[in-house]
Amino acid sequence: MKIWDSFVRIYHWSQVVVLGSLWYTAEEGLMELHFTLAYLLMALLLTRILWGFIGSDTARFSHFLGSPQSVINYLKTSHTNGLHHSKGHNPAGGYMVLALLLLLLVQLVTGLFSNDDILSEGPLAYLVSYDKSGFLTRIHHLNFDLILGFTAVHVIAVILYRLKGVNLILPMFTGKVDLDETEPKMKHPFKAWIIFAVISVFIYFIWADEVISYLF
Ligand code: HEM
Ligand code: HEM
């Protein structure tokens, strides 16, 4: 059965590539590229968040964020019954997804107010005092370490599932798992890409055109 629509899959793997590139460009001081990639990730992330309200069942927050009791039950039963494929995110994984999305949001927002003490500053840094921008830059650095830590736990969890015979990575490419249950409702990913296009055009005209024209 199909559990991940193509938007979620493309979103996930482009996020991995863009995040790695953001890290590299920041370390190398390639700030125009850093900004451009950050705007791309911003458009992807905002679309993903909206998709969490109006998208396919398995992408919806209401679908994968259960009560704390459901997380405890899941952890108890997986301990005794072993690990299985879920129809989307499992109850514990759902909260990890929420944490990763929120951390990325914090990273993007603090980046807008950051400065590198030389030439580059985020497009909203002028709105706050120099000290506040410095503080938000420190958060931008610290939060990135949190992203790395949470991503490590995320990837280790996926590897543990694999070692227990449950391959979660393949479905993130193909969208499909072998489960004999009623299929979750999928929305046409075209809608997500329209939202992505509208958000991208918006971000381009408010912030990105200047830095992109500098690059090319
Ligand atoms: C190579 C490294 C990575 C692998 C192998 C990987 C693998 C996966 C897999 C298998 C899932 C589906 C989990 C499930 O079945 O419930 C998933 C979901 C997810 N991963 Fe990763 N991941 C990687 C890196 C990252 C990074 C760097 C981030 C961001 C910081 C990230 C954020 C997410 C999010 C937000 C979801 C939920 C997808 C959605 O609902 O839109 N992952 N990942
Ligand atoms: C999820 C998206 C983002 C990630 C993962 C990210 C990552 C990073 C990292 C790791 C650094 C520190 C590099 C170092 O060690 O010096 C950094 C610095 C910086 N980032 Fe981002 N960033 C993101 C979004 C943004 C955005 C949206 C902006 C502004 C438009 C921005 C502007 C800056 C600036 C100005 C610095 C320099 C700070 C300094 O040199 O102390 N970033 N970013």
PDB file of C-alpha atoms and ligand atoms in Angstrom:
ATOM      1  CA  MET A   1       0.000   0.000   0.000  1.00  0.00           C
ATOM      2  CA  LYS A   2       1.057   3.576  -0.585  1.00  0.00           C
ATOM      3  CA  ILE A   3       1.985   5.460   2.594  1.00  0.00           C
ATOM      4  CA  TRP A   4       4.152   8.411   1.430  1.00  0.00           C
ATOM      5  CA  ASP A   5       3.070  10.726  -1.386  1.00  0.00           C
ATOM      6  CA  SER A   6       5.738  11.978  -3.747  1.00  0.00           C
ATOM      7  CA  PHE A   7       5.829  15.439  -2.184  1.00  0.00           C
ATOM      8  CA  VAL A   8       6.769  14.008   1.247  1.00  0.00           C
ATOM      9  CA  ARG A   9       9.436  11.813  -0.354  1.00  0.00           C
ATOM     10  CA  ILE A  10      10.985  14.545  -2.492  1.00  0.00           C
ATOM     11  CA  TYR A  11      10.698  16.956   0.447  1.00  0.00           C
ATOM     12  CA  HIS A  12      12.545  14.536   2.712  1.00  0.00           C
ATOM     13  CA  TRP A  13      15.507  13.770   0.475  1.00  0.00           C
ATOM     14  CA  SER A  14      15.958  17.322  -0.786  1.00  0.00           C
ATOM     15  CA  GLN A  15      15.922  18.488   2.832  1.00  0.00           C
ATOM     16  CA  VAL A  16      18.817  16.102   3.575  1.00  0.00           C
ATOM     17  CA  VAL A  17      20.856  17.431   0.616  1.00  0.00           C
ATOM     18  CA  VAL A  18      20.039  21.109   1.239  1.00  0.00           C
ATOM     19  CA  LEU A  19      20.774  20.837   4.962  1.00  0.00           C
ATOM     20  CA  GLY A  20      24.197  19.325   4.267  1.00  0.00           C
ATOM     21  CA  SER A  21      24.899  22.094   1.757  1.00  0.00           C
ATOM     22  CA  LEU A  22      23.795  24.769   4.259  1.00  0.00           C
ATOM     23  CA  TRP A  23      26.272  23.386   6.755  1.00  0.00           C
ATOM     24  CA  TYR A  24      29.080  23.345   4.185  1.00  0.00           C
ATOM     25  CA  THR A  25      28.379  26.860   2.855  1.00  0.00           C
ATOM     26  CA  ALA A  26      28.235  28.304   6.391  1.00  0.00           C
ATOM     27  CA  GLU A  27      31.533  26.665   7.362  1.00  0.00           C
ATOM     28  CA  GLU A  28      33.204  27.897   4.159  1.00  0.00           C
ATOM     29  CA  GLY A  29      31.770  31.409   4.493  1.00  0.00           C
ATOM     30  CA  LEU A  30      29.896  31.128   1.171  1.00  0.00           C
ATOM     31  CA  MET A  31      27.120  33.281   2.557  1.00  0.00           C
ATOM     32  CA  GLU A  32      25.268  34.148  -0.680  1.00  0.00           C
ATOM     33  CA  LEU A  33      24.900  30.438  -1.380  1.00  0.00           C
ATOM     34  CA  HIS A  34      23.985  29.836   2.271  1.00  0.00           C
ATOM     35  CA  PHE A  35      21.163  32.390   2.022  1.00  0.00           C
ATOM     36  CA  THR A  36      19.914  31.069  -1.340  1.00  0.00           C
ATOM     37  CA  LEU A  37      19.781  27.465  -0.116  1.00  0.00           C
ATOM     38  CA  ALA A  38      18.150  28.585   3.133  1.00  0.00           C
ATOM     39  CA  TYR A  39      15.356  30.292   1.156  1.00  0.00           C
ATOM     40  CA  LEU A  40      14.860  27.088  -0.824  1.00  0.00           C
ATOM     41  CA  LEU A  41      14.608  25.082   2.402  1.00  0.00           C
ATOM     42  CA  MET A  42      12.237  27.693   3.803  1.00  0.00           C
ATOM     43  CA  ALA A  43       9.857  27.236   0.853  1.00  0.00           C
ATOM     44  CA  LEU A  44      10.073  23.436   1.217  1.00  0.00           C
ATOM     45  CA  LEU A  45       9.515  23.530   4.979  1.00  0.00           C
ATOM     46  CA  LEU A  46       6.596  25.977   4.872  1.00  0.00           C
ATOM     47  CA  THR A  47       4.943  23.805   2.210  1.00  0.00           C
ATOM     48  CA  ARG A  48       5.534  20.713   4.367  1.00  0.00           C
ATOM     49  CA  ILE A  49       3.961  22.430   7.376  1.00  0.00           C
ATOM     50  CA  LEU A  50       0.873  23.425   5.346  1.00  0.00           C
ATOM     51  CA  TRP A  51       0.771  19.887   3.913  1.00  0.00           C
ATOM     52  CA  GLY A  52       0.631  18.751   7.541  1.00  0.00           C
ATOM     53  CA  PHE A  53      -2.850  20.336   7.719  1.00  0.00           C
ATOM     54  CA  ILE A  54      -4.282  19.751   4.255  1.00  0.00           C
ATOM     55  CA  GLY A  55      -2.161  16.942   2.772  1.00  0.00           C
ATOM     56  CA  SER A  56      -2.341  13.157   2.567  1.00  0.00           C
ATOM     57  CA  ASP A  57      -3.415  11.339   5.757  1.00  0.00           C
ATOM     58  CA  THR A  58       0.115  10.164   6.569  1.00  0.00           C
ATOM     59  CA  ALA A  59       1.507  13.719   6.231  1.00  0.00           C
ATOM     60  CA  ARG A  60      -1.072  15.257   8.571  1.00  0.00           C
ATOM     61  CA  PHE A  61      -0.107  16.252  12.102  1.00  0.00           C
ATOM     62  CA  SER A  62      -3.536  15.191  13.377  1.00  0.00           C
ATOM     63  CA  HIS A  63      -2.865  11.742  11.945  1.00  0.00           C
ATOM     64  CA  PHE A  64       0.574  11.099  13.409  1.00  0.00           C
ATOM     65  CA  LEU A  65       0.561  13.081  16.674  1.00  0.00           C
ATOM     66  CA  GLY A  66      -1.345  10.946  19.139  1.00  0.00           C
ATOM     67  CA  SER A  67      -1.812  11.187  22.899  1.00  0.00           C
ATOM     68  CA  PRO A  68       1.173  10.563  25.226  1.00  0.00           C
ATOM     69  CA  GLN A  69      -0.642   7.333  26.187  1.00  0.00           C
ATOM     70  CA  SER A  70      -0.477   6.109  22.557  1.00  0.00           C
ATOM     71  CA  VAL A  71       3.293   6.674  22.580  1.00  0.00           C
ATOM     72  CA  ILE A  72       3.678   4.712  25.828  1.00  0.00           C
ATOM     73  CA  ASN A  73       1.475   1.888  24.503  1.00  0.00           C
ATOM     74  CA  TYR A  74       3.456   1.770  21.263  1.00  0.00           C
ATOM     75  CA  LEU A  75       6.782   1.593  23.115  1.00  0.00           C
ATOM     76  CA  LYS A  76       5.438  -1.154  25.413  1.00  0.00           C
ATOM     77  CA  THR A  77       3.998  -3.290  22.614  1.00  0.00           C
ATOM     78  CA  SER A  78       7.026  -2.852  20.347  1.00  0.00           C
ATOM     79  CA  HIS A  79       9.145  -4.049  23.255  1.00  0.00           C
ATOM     80  CA  THR A  80       7.129  -7.258  23.599  1.00  0.00           C
ATOM     81  CA  ASN A  81       5.859  -7.822  20.023  1.00  0.00           C
ATOM     82  CA  GLY A  82       8.860  -6.534  18.066  1.00  0.00           C
ATOM     83  CA  LEU A  83       8.975  -3.734  15.475  1.00  0.00           C
ATOM     84  CA  HIS A  84       6.631  -3.521  12.468  1.00  0.00           C
ATOM     85  CA  HIS A  85       5.829  -1.209   9.610  1.00  0.00           C
ATOM     86  CA  SER A  86       3.243   1.422  10.481  1.00  0.00           C
ATOM     87  CA  LYS A  87       0.665   3.037   8.242  1.00  0.00           C
ATOM     88  CA  GLY A  88       2.767   6.234   8.216  1.00  0.00           C
ATOM     89  CA  HIS A  89       4.810   7.439  11.168  1.00  0.00           C
ATOM     90  CA  ASN A  90       4.627   5.345  14.308  1.00  0.00           C
ATOM     91  CA  PRO A  91       3.356   7.162  17.459  1.00  0.00           C
ATOM     92  CA  ALA A  92       6.865   7.746  18.841  1.00  0.00           C
ATOM     93  CA  GLY A  93       8.384   8.678  15.468  1.00  0.00           C
ATOM     94  CA  GLY A  94       5.631  11.251  14.933  1.00  0.00           C
ATOM     95  CA  TYR A  95       6.940  13.378  17.802  1.00  0.00           C
ATOM     96  CA  MET A  96      10.485  13.111  16.453  1.00  0.00           C
ATOM     97  CA  VAL A  97       9.203  14.416  13.116  1.00  0.00           C
ATOM     98  CA  LEU A  98       7.524  17.336  14.898  1.00  0.00           C
ATOM     99  CA  ALA A  99      10.759  18.092  16.801  1.00  0.00           C
ATOM    100  CA  LEU A 100      12.836  18.068  13.587  1.00  0.00           C
ATOM    101  CA  LEU A 101      10.390  20.348  11.767  1.00  0.00           C
ATOM    102  CA  LEU A 102      10.320  22.797  14.700  1.00  0.00           C
ATOM    103  CA  LEU A 103      14.122  22.831  14.986  1.00  0.00           C
ATOM    104  CA  LEU A 104      14.395  23.607  11.270  1.00  0.00           C
ATOM    105  CA  LEU A 105      11.871  26.424  11.668  1.00  0.00           C
ATOM    106  CA  VAL A 106      13.864  27.940  14.557  1.00  0.00           C
ATOM    107  CA  GLN A 107      17.045  27.668  12.448  1.00  0.00           C
ATOM    108  CA  LEU A 108      15.451  29.490   9.531  1.00  0.00           C
ATOM    109  CA  VAL A 109      13.913  32.247  11.662  1.00  0.00           C
ATOM    110  CA  THR A 110      17.091  32.936  13.672  1.00  0.00           C
ATOM    111  CA  GLY A 111      19.096  32.944  10.410  1.00  0.00           C
ATOM    112  CA  LEU A 112      16.995  35.865   9.185  1.00  0.00           C
ATOM    113  CA  PHE A 113      18.283  37.935  12.139  1.00  0.00           C
ATOM    114  CA  SER A 114      21.882  36.616  12.200  1.00  0.00           C
ATOM    115  CA  ASN A 115      25.073  38.367  11.170  1.00  0.00           C
ATOM    116  CA  ASP A 116      28.601  37.113  10.586  1.00  0.00           C
ATOM    117  CA  ASP A 117      30.305  40.245  11.991  1.00  0.00           C
ATOM    118  CA  ILE A 118      31.870  40.901   8.578  1.00  0.00           C
ATOM    119  CA  LEU A 119      29.709  41.494   5.529  1.00  0.00           C
ATOM    120  CA  SER A 120      26.641  39.323   5.680  1.00  0.00           C
ATOM    121  CA  GLU A 121      23.519  39.690   7.700  1.00  0.00           C
ATOM    122  CA  GLY A 122      20.087  38.107   7.429  1.00  0.00           C
ATOM    123  CA  PRO A 123      17.445  40.313   5.773  1.00  0.00           C
ATOM    124  CA  LEU A 124      15.695  41.085   9.087  1.00  0.00           C
ATOM    125  CA  ALA A 125      18.822  41.792  11.160  1.00  0.00           C
ATOM    126  CA  TYR A 126      18.354  45.549  10.614  1.00  0.00           C
ATOM    127  CA  LEU A 127      15.109  45.346  12.634  1.00  0.00           C
ATOM    128  CA  VAL A 128      16.900  44.446  15.886  1.00  0.00           C
ATOM    129  CA  SER A 129      19.811  45.920  17.857  1.00  0.00           C
ATOM    130  CA  TYR A 130      23.360  44.696  17.240  1.00  0.00           C
ATOM    131  CA  ASP A 131      23.311  42.828  20.593  1.00  0.00           C
ATOM    132  CA  LYS A 132      20.023  41.090  19.826  1.00  0.00           C
ATOM    133  CA  SER A 133      21.303  40.051  16.397  1.00  0.00           C
ATOM    134  CA  GLY A 134      24.416  38.656  18.131  1.00  0.00           C
ATOM    135  CA  PHE A 135      22.208  36.733  20.558  1.00  0.00           C
ATOM    136  CA  LEU A 136      20.088  35.289  17.726  1.00  0.00           C
ATOM    137  CA  THR A 137      23.284  34.352  15.859  1.00  0.00           C
ATOM    138  CA  ARG A 138      24.384  32.360  18.921  1.00  0.00           C
ATOM    139  CA  ILE A 139      20.983  30.614  18.942  1.00  0.00           C
ATOM    140  CA  HIS A 140      21.489  29.949  15.195  1.00  0.00           C
ATOM    141  CA  HIS A 141      24.768  28.155  16.055  1.00  0.00           C
ATOM    142  CA  LEU A 142      23.449  26.286  19.131  1.00  0.00           C
ATOM    143  CA  ASN A 143      20.221  25.221  17.430  1.00  0.00           C
ATOM    144  CA  PHE A 144      22.226  23.770  14.559  1.00  0.00           C
ATOM    145  CA  ASP A 145      24.012  21.501  17.052  1.00  0.00           C
ATOM    146  CA  LEU A 146      20.576  20.402  18.289  1.00  0.00           C
ATOM    147  CA  ILE A 147      19.564  19.651  14.678  1.00  0.00           C
ATOM    148  CA  LEU A 148      22.679  17.499  14.293  1.00  0.00           C
ATOM    149  CA  GLY A 149      21.941  15.680  17.585  1.00  0.00           C
ATOM    150  CA  PHE A 150      18.281  15.017  16.774  1.00  0.00           C
ATOM    151  CA  THR A 151      19.155  13.938  13.230  1.00  0.00           C
ATOM    152  CA  ALA A 152      21.685  11.473  14.647  1.00  0.00           C
ATOM    153  CA  VAL A 153      18.996   9.959  16.915  1.00  0.00           C
ATOM    154  CA  HIS A 154      16.577   9.909  13.945  1.00  0.00           C
ATOM    155  CA  VAL A 155      19.051   8.064  11.720  1.00  0.00           C
ATOM    156  CA  ILE A 156      20.087   5.667  14.531  1.00  0.00           C
ATOM    157  CA  ALA A 157      16.384   4.811  15.083  1.00  0.00           C
ATOM    158  CA  VAL A 158      16.000   4.078  11.364  1.00  0.00           C
ATOM    159  CA  ILE A 159      19.120   1.856  11.458  1.00  0.00           C
ATOM    160  CA  LEU A 160      17.817   0.004  14.557  1.00  0.00           C
ATOM    161  CA  TYR A 161      14.569  -0.749  12.723  1.00  0.00           C
ATOM    162  CA  ARG A 162      16.639  -2.038   9.796  1.00  0.00           C
ATOM    163  CA  LEU A 163      18.641  -4.311  12.117  1.00  0.00           C
ATOM    164  CA  LYS A 164      15.330  -5.669  13.455  1.00  0.00           C
ATOM    165  CA  GLY A 165      14.244  -6.471   9.883  1.00  0.00           C
ATOM    166  CA  VAL A 166      12.054  -3.405   9.177  1.00  0.00           C
ATOM    167  CA  ASN A 167      13.270  -1.351   6.243  1.00  0.00           C
ATOM    168  CA  LEU A 168      11.893   2.217   6.616  1.00  0.00           C
ATOM    169  CA  ILE A 169      14.289   3.776   4.108  1.00  0.00           C
ATOM    170  CA  LEU A 170      13.002   2.007   1.005  1.00  0.00           C
ATOM    171  CA  PRO A 171       9.409   3.282   1.507  1.00  0.00           C
ATOM    172  CA  MET A 172      10.824   6.844   1.781  1.00  0.00           C
ATOM    173  CA  PHE A 173      11.957   6.294  -1.842  1.00  0.00           C
ATOM    174  CA  THR A 174       9.134   4.176  -3.264  1.00  0.00           C
ATOM    175  CA  GLY A 175       6.265   5.420  -1.076  1.00  0.00           C
ATOM    176  CA  LYS A 176       5.056   1.853  -0.568  1.00  0.00           C
ATOM    177  CA  VAL A 177       5.020  -0.759   2.216  1.00  0.00           C
ATOM    178  CA  ASP A 178       3.743  -4.303   2.334  1.00  0.00           C
ATOM    179  CA  LEU A 179       0.756  -4.000   4.700  1.00  0.00           C
ATOM    180  CA  ASP A 180      -2.631  -5.570   4.397  1.00  0.00           C
ATOM    181  CA  GLU A 181      -4.864  -2.836   5.841  1.00  0.00           C
ATOM    182  CA  THR A 182      -7.121  -0.071   4.526  1.00  0.00           C
ATOM    183  CA  GLU A 183      -5.058   2.435   2.563  1.00  0.00           C
ATOM    184  CA  PRO A 184      -4.554   5.928   4.002  1.00  0.00           C
ATOM    185  CA  LYS A 185      -6.114   8.700   1.899  1.00  0.00           C
ATOM    186  CA  MET A 186      -3.560  10.327  -0.413  1.00  0.00           C
ATOM    187  CA  LYS A 187      -3.868  13.868  -1.762  1.00  0.00           C
ATOM    188  CA  HIS A 188      -2.553  14.724  -5.205  1.00  0.00           C
ATOM    189  CA  PRO A 189       1.011  16.009  -4.704  1.00  0.00           C
ATOM    190  CA  PHE A 190       0.419  18.522  -7.519  1.00  0.00           C
ATOM    191  CA  LYS A 191      -1.413  20.665  -4.933  1.00  0.00           C
ATOM    192  CA  ALA A 192       1.684  20.674  -2.724  1.00  0.00           C
ATOM    193  CA  TRP A 193       3.892  21.772  -5.626  1.00  0.00           C
ATOM    194  CA  ILE A 194       1.513  24.634  -6.466  1.00  0.00           C
ATOM    195  CA  ILE A 195       1.766  25.794  -2.832  1.00  0.00           C
ATOM    196  CA  PHE A 196       5.554  25.401  -3.036  1.00  0.00           C
ATOM    197  CA  ALA A 197       5.667  27.500  -6.235  1.00  0.00           C
ATOM    198  CA  VAL A 198       3.551  30.291  -4.728  1.00  0.00           C
ATOM    199  CA  ILE A 199       5.656  30.414  -1.528  1.00  0.00           C
ATOM    200  CA  SER A 200       8.897  30.345  -3.565  1.00  0.00           C
ATOM    201  CA  VAL A 201       7.808  33.275  -5.744  1.00  0.00           C
ATOM    202  CA  PHE A 202       6.839  35.184  -2.614  1.00  0.00           C
ATOM    203  CA  ILE A 203      10.186  34.533  -0.882  1.00  0.00           C
ATOM    204  CA  TYR A 204      12.030  35.327  -4.112  1.00  0.00           C
ATOM    205  CA  PHE A 205      10.510  38.775  -4.361  1.00  0.00           C
ATOM    206  CA  ILE A 206      10.815  39.734  -0.708  1.00  0.00           C
ATOM    207  CA  TRP A 207      14.310  38.405   0.067  1.00  0.00           C
ATOM    208  CA  ALA A 208      15.967  36.129  -2.431  1.00  0.00           C
ATOM    209  CA  ASP A 209      16.151  38.146  -5.688  1.00  0.00           C
ATOM    210  CA  GLU A 210      18.968  40.380  -4.395  1.00  0.00           C
ATOM    211  CA  VAL A 211      21.217  37.536  -3.244  1.00  0.00           C
ATOM    212  CA  ILE A 212      20.456  35.373  -6.307  1.00  0.00           C
ATOM    213  CA  SER A 213      21.259  38.218  -8.727  1.00  0.00           C
ATOM    214  CA  TYR A 214      24.537  38.669  -6.844  1.00  0.00           C
ATOM    215  CA  LEU A 215      25.329  34.976  -7.368  1.00  0.00           C
ATOM    216  CA  PHE A 216      24.681  34.940 -11.128  1.00  0.00           C
TER     217      PHE A 216
HETATM  218  C1  HEM B   1      20.638  10.050   5.491  1.00  0.00           C
HETATM  219  C2  HEM B   1      19.977  10.431   6.544  1.00  0.00           C
HETATM  220  C3  HEM B   1      18.504  10.153   6.761  1.00  0.00           C
HETATM  221  C4  HEM B   1      17.802   8.986   6.636  1.00  0.00           C
HETATM  222  C5  HEM B   1      18.344   7.618   6.248  1.00  0.00           C
HETATM  223  C6  HEM B   1      16.434   9.273   6.978  1.00  0.00           C
HETATM  224  C7  HEM B   1      15.394   8.370   6.947  1.00  0.00           C
HETATM  225  C8  HEM B   1      14.079   8.655   7.186  1.00  0.00           C
HETATM  226  C9  HEM B   1      13.003   7.710   7.119  1.00  0.00           C
HETATM  227  C10 HEM B   1      13.158   6.237   6.792  1.00  0.00           C
HETATM  228  C11 HEM B   1      11.854   8.367   7.413  1.00  0.00           C
HETATM  229  C12 HEM B   1      10.455   7.762   7.505  1.00  0.00           C
HETATM  230  C13 HEM B   1      10.249   7.349   8.927  1.00  0.00           C
HETATM  231  C14 HEM B   1       8.993   6.564   9.116  1.00  0.00           C
HETATM  232  O1  HEM B   1       8.859   5.527   8.456  1.00  0.00           O
HETATM  233  O2  HEM B   1       8.158   6.984   9.948  1.00  0.00           O
HETATM  234  C15 HEM B   1      12.184   9.745   7.665  1.00  0.00           C
HETATM  235  C16 HEM B   1      11.290  10.748   7.957  1.00  0.00           C
HETATM  236  C17 HEM B   1      11.643  12.049   8.248  1.00  0.00           C
HETATM  237  N1  HEM B   1      12.928  12.549   8.347  1.00  0.00           N
HETATM  238 FE1  HEM B   1      14.598  11.551   7.840  1.00  0.00          FE
HETATM  239  N2  HEM B   1      16.333  10.593   7.307  1.00  0.00           N
HETATM  240  C18 HEM B   1      17.580  11.165   7.187  1.00  0.00           C
HETATM  241  C19 HEM B   1      17.919  12.462   7.438  1.00  0.00           C
HETATM  242  C20 HEM B   1      17.048  13.437   7.876  1.00  0.00           C
HETATM  243  C21 HEM B   1      17.410  14.800   8.158  1.00  0.00           C
HETATM  244  C22 HEM B   1      18.809  15.399   7.994  1.00  0.00           C
HETATM  245  C23 HEM B   1      16.287  15.430   8.567  1.00  0.00           C
HETATM  246  C24 HEM B   1      16.122  16.862   9.003  1.00  0.00           C
HETATM  247  C25 HEM B   1      16.776  17.405   9.957  1.00  0.00           C
HETATM  248  C26 HEM B   1      15.212  14.473   8.543  1.00  0.00           C
HETATM  249  C27 HEM B   1      13.912  14.738   8.880  1.00  0.00           C
HETATM  250  C28 HEM B   1      12.852  13.890   8.675  1.00  0.00           C
HETATM  251  C29 HEM B   1      11.471  14.277   8.774  1.00  0.00           C
HETATM  252  C30 HEM B   1      10.941  15.693   9.114  1.00  0.00           C
HETATM  253  C31 HEM B   1      10.724  13.129   8.470  1.00  0.00           C
HETATM  254  C32 HEM B   1       9.214  13.075   8.355  1.00  0.00           C
HETATM  255  C33 HEM B   1       8.869  13.170   6.892  1.00  0.00           C
HETATM  256  C34 HEM B   1       7.526  13.784   6.706  1.00  0.00           C
HETATM  257  O3  HEM B   1       6.551  13.365   7.332  1.00  0.00           O
HETATM  258  O4  HEM B   1       7.459  14.760   5.920  1.00  0.00           O
HETATM  259  N3  HEM B   1      15.697  13.267   8.117  1.00  0.00           N
HETATM  260  N4  HEM B   1      13.558   9.898   7.531  1.00  0.00           N
HETATM  261  C1  HEM B   2      17.784  25.442   8.224  1.00  0.00           C
HETATM  262  C2  HEM B   2      18.443  26.428   7.669  1.00  0.00           C
HETATM  263  C3  HEM B   2      19.818  26.871   8.085  1.00  0.00           C
HETATM  264  C4  HEM B   2      20.894  26.106   8.523  1.00  0.00           C
HETATM  265  C5  HEM B   2      20.963  24.610   8.703  1.00  0.00           C
HETATM  266  C6  HEM B   2      21.973  27.024   8.814  1.00  0.00           C
HETATM  267  C7  HEM B   2      23.220  26.652   9.321  1.00  0.00           C
HETATM  268  C8  HEM B   2      24.201  27.527   9.727  1.00  0.00           C
HETATM  269  C9  HEM B   2      25.395  27.177  10.450  1.00  0.00           C
HETATM  270  C10 HEM B   2      25.807  25.759  10.850  1.00  0.00           C
HETATM  271  C11 HEM B   2      26.087  28.321  10.698  1.00  0.00           C
HETATM  272  C12 HEM B   2      27.386  28.469  11.485  1.00  0.00           C
HETATM  273  C13 HEM B   2      28.619  28.355  10.684  1.00  0.00           C
HETATM  274  C14 HEM B   2      29.856  28.569  11.562  1.00  0.00           C
HETATM  275  O1  HEM B   2      30.249  27.618  12.273  1.00  0.00           O
HETATM  276  O2  HEM B   2      30.382  29.676  11.540  1.00  0.00           O
HETATM  277  C15 HEM B   2      25.350  29.402  10.096  1.00  0.00           C
HETATM  278  C16 HEM B   2      25.739  30.704  10.083  1.00  0.00           C
HETATM  279  C17 HEM B   2      25.017  31.758   9.530  1.00  0.00           C
HETATM  280  N1  HEM B   2      23.777  31.665   8.932  1.00  0.00           N
HETATM  281 FE1  HEM B   2      22.668  29.970   8.709  1.00  0.00          FE
HETATM  282  N2  HEM B   2      21.558  28.313   8.517  1.00  0.00           N
HETATM  283  C18 HEM B   2      20.252  28.252   8.067  1.00  0.00           C
HETATM  284  C19 HEM B   2      19.460  29.305   7.677  1.00  0.00           C
HETATM  285  C20 HEM B   2      19.893  30.604   7.564  1.00  0.00           C
HETATM  286  C21 HEM B   2      19.096  31.716   7.065  1.00  0.00           C
HETATM  287  C22 HEM B   2      17.608  31.655   6.612  1.00  0.00           C
HETATM  288  C23 HEM B   2      19.892  32.817   7.087  1.00  0.00           C
HETATM  289  C24 HEM B   2      19.573  34.211   6.627  1.00  0.00           C
HETATM  290  C25 HEM B   2      18.882  34.480   5.543  1.00  0.00           C
HETATM  291  C26 HEM B   2      21.169  32.419   7.650  1.00  0.00           C
HETATM  292  C27 HEM B   2      22.223  33.275   7.888  1.00  0.00           C
HETATM  293  C28 HEM B   2      23.391  32.938   8.536  1.00  0.00           C
HETATM  294  C29 HEM B   2      24.440  33.883   8.884  1.00  0.00           C
HETATM  295  C30 HEM B   2      24.432  35.405   8.623  1.00  0.00           C
HETATM  296  C31 HEM B   2      25.444  33.139   9.509  1.00  0.00           C
HETATM  297  C32 HEM B   2      26.794  33.657  10.018  1.00  0.00           C
HETATM  298  C33 HEM B   2      26.839  33.671  11.503  1.00  0.00           C
HETATM  299  C34 HEM B   2      28.299  33.718  12.005  1.00  0.00           C
HETATM  300  O3  HEM B   2      29.234  33.745  11.207  1.00  0.00           O
HETATM  301  O4  HEM B   2      28.447  33.723  13.209  1.00  0.00           O
HETATM  302  N3  HEM B   2      21.141  31.065   7.911  1.00  0.00           N
HETATM  303  N4  HEM B   2      24.189  28.898   9.529  1.00  0.00           N
END
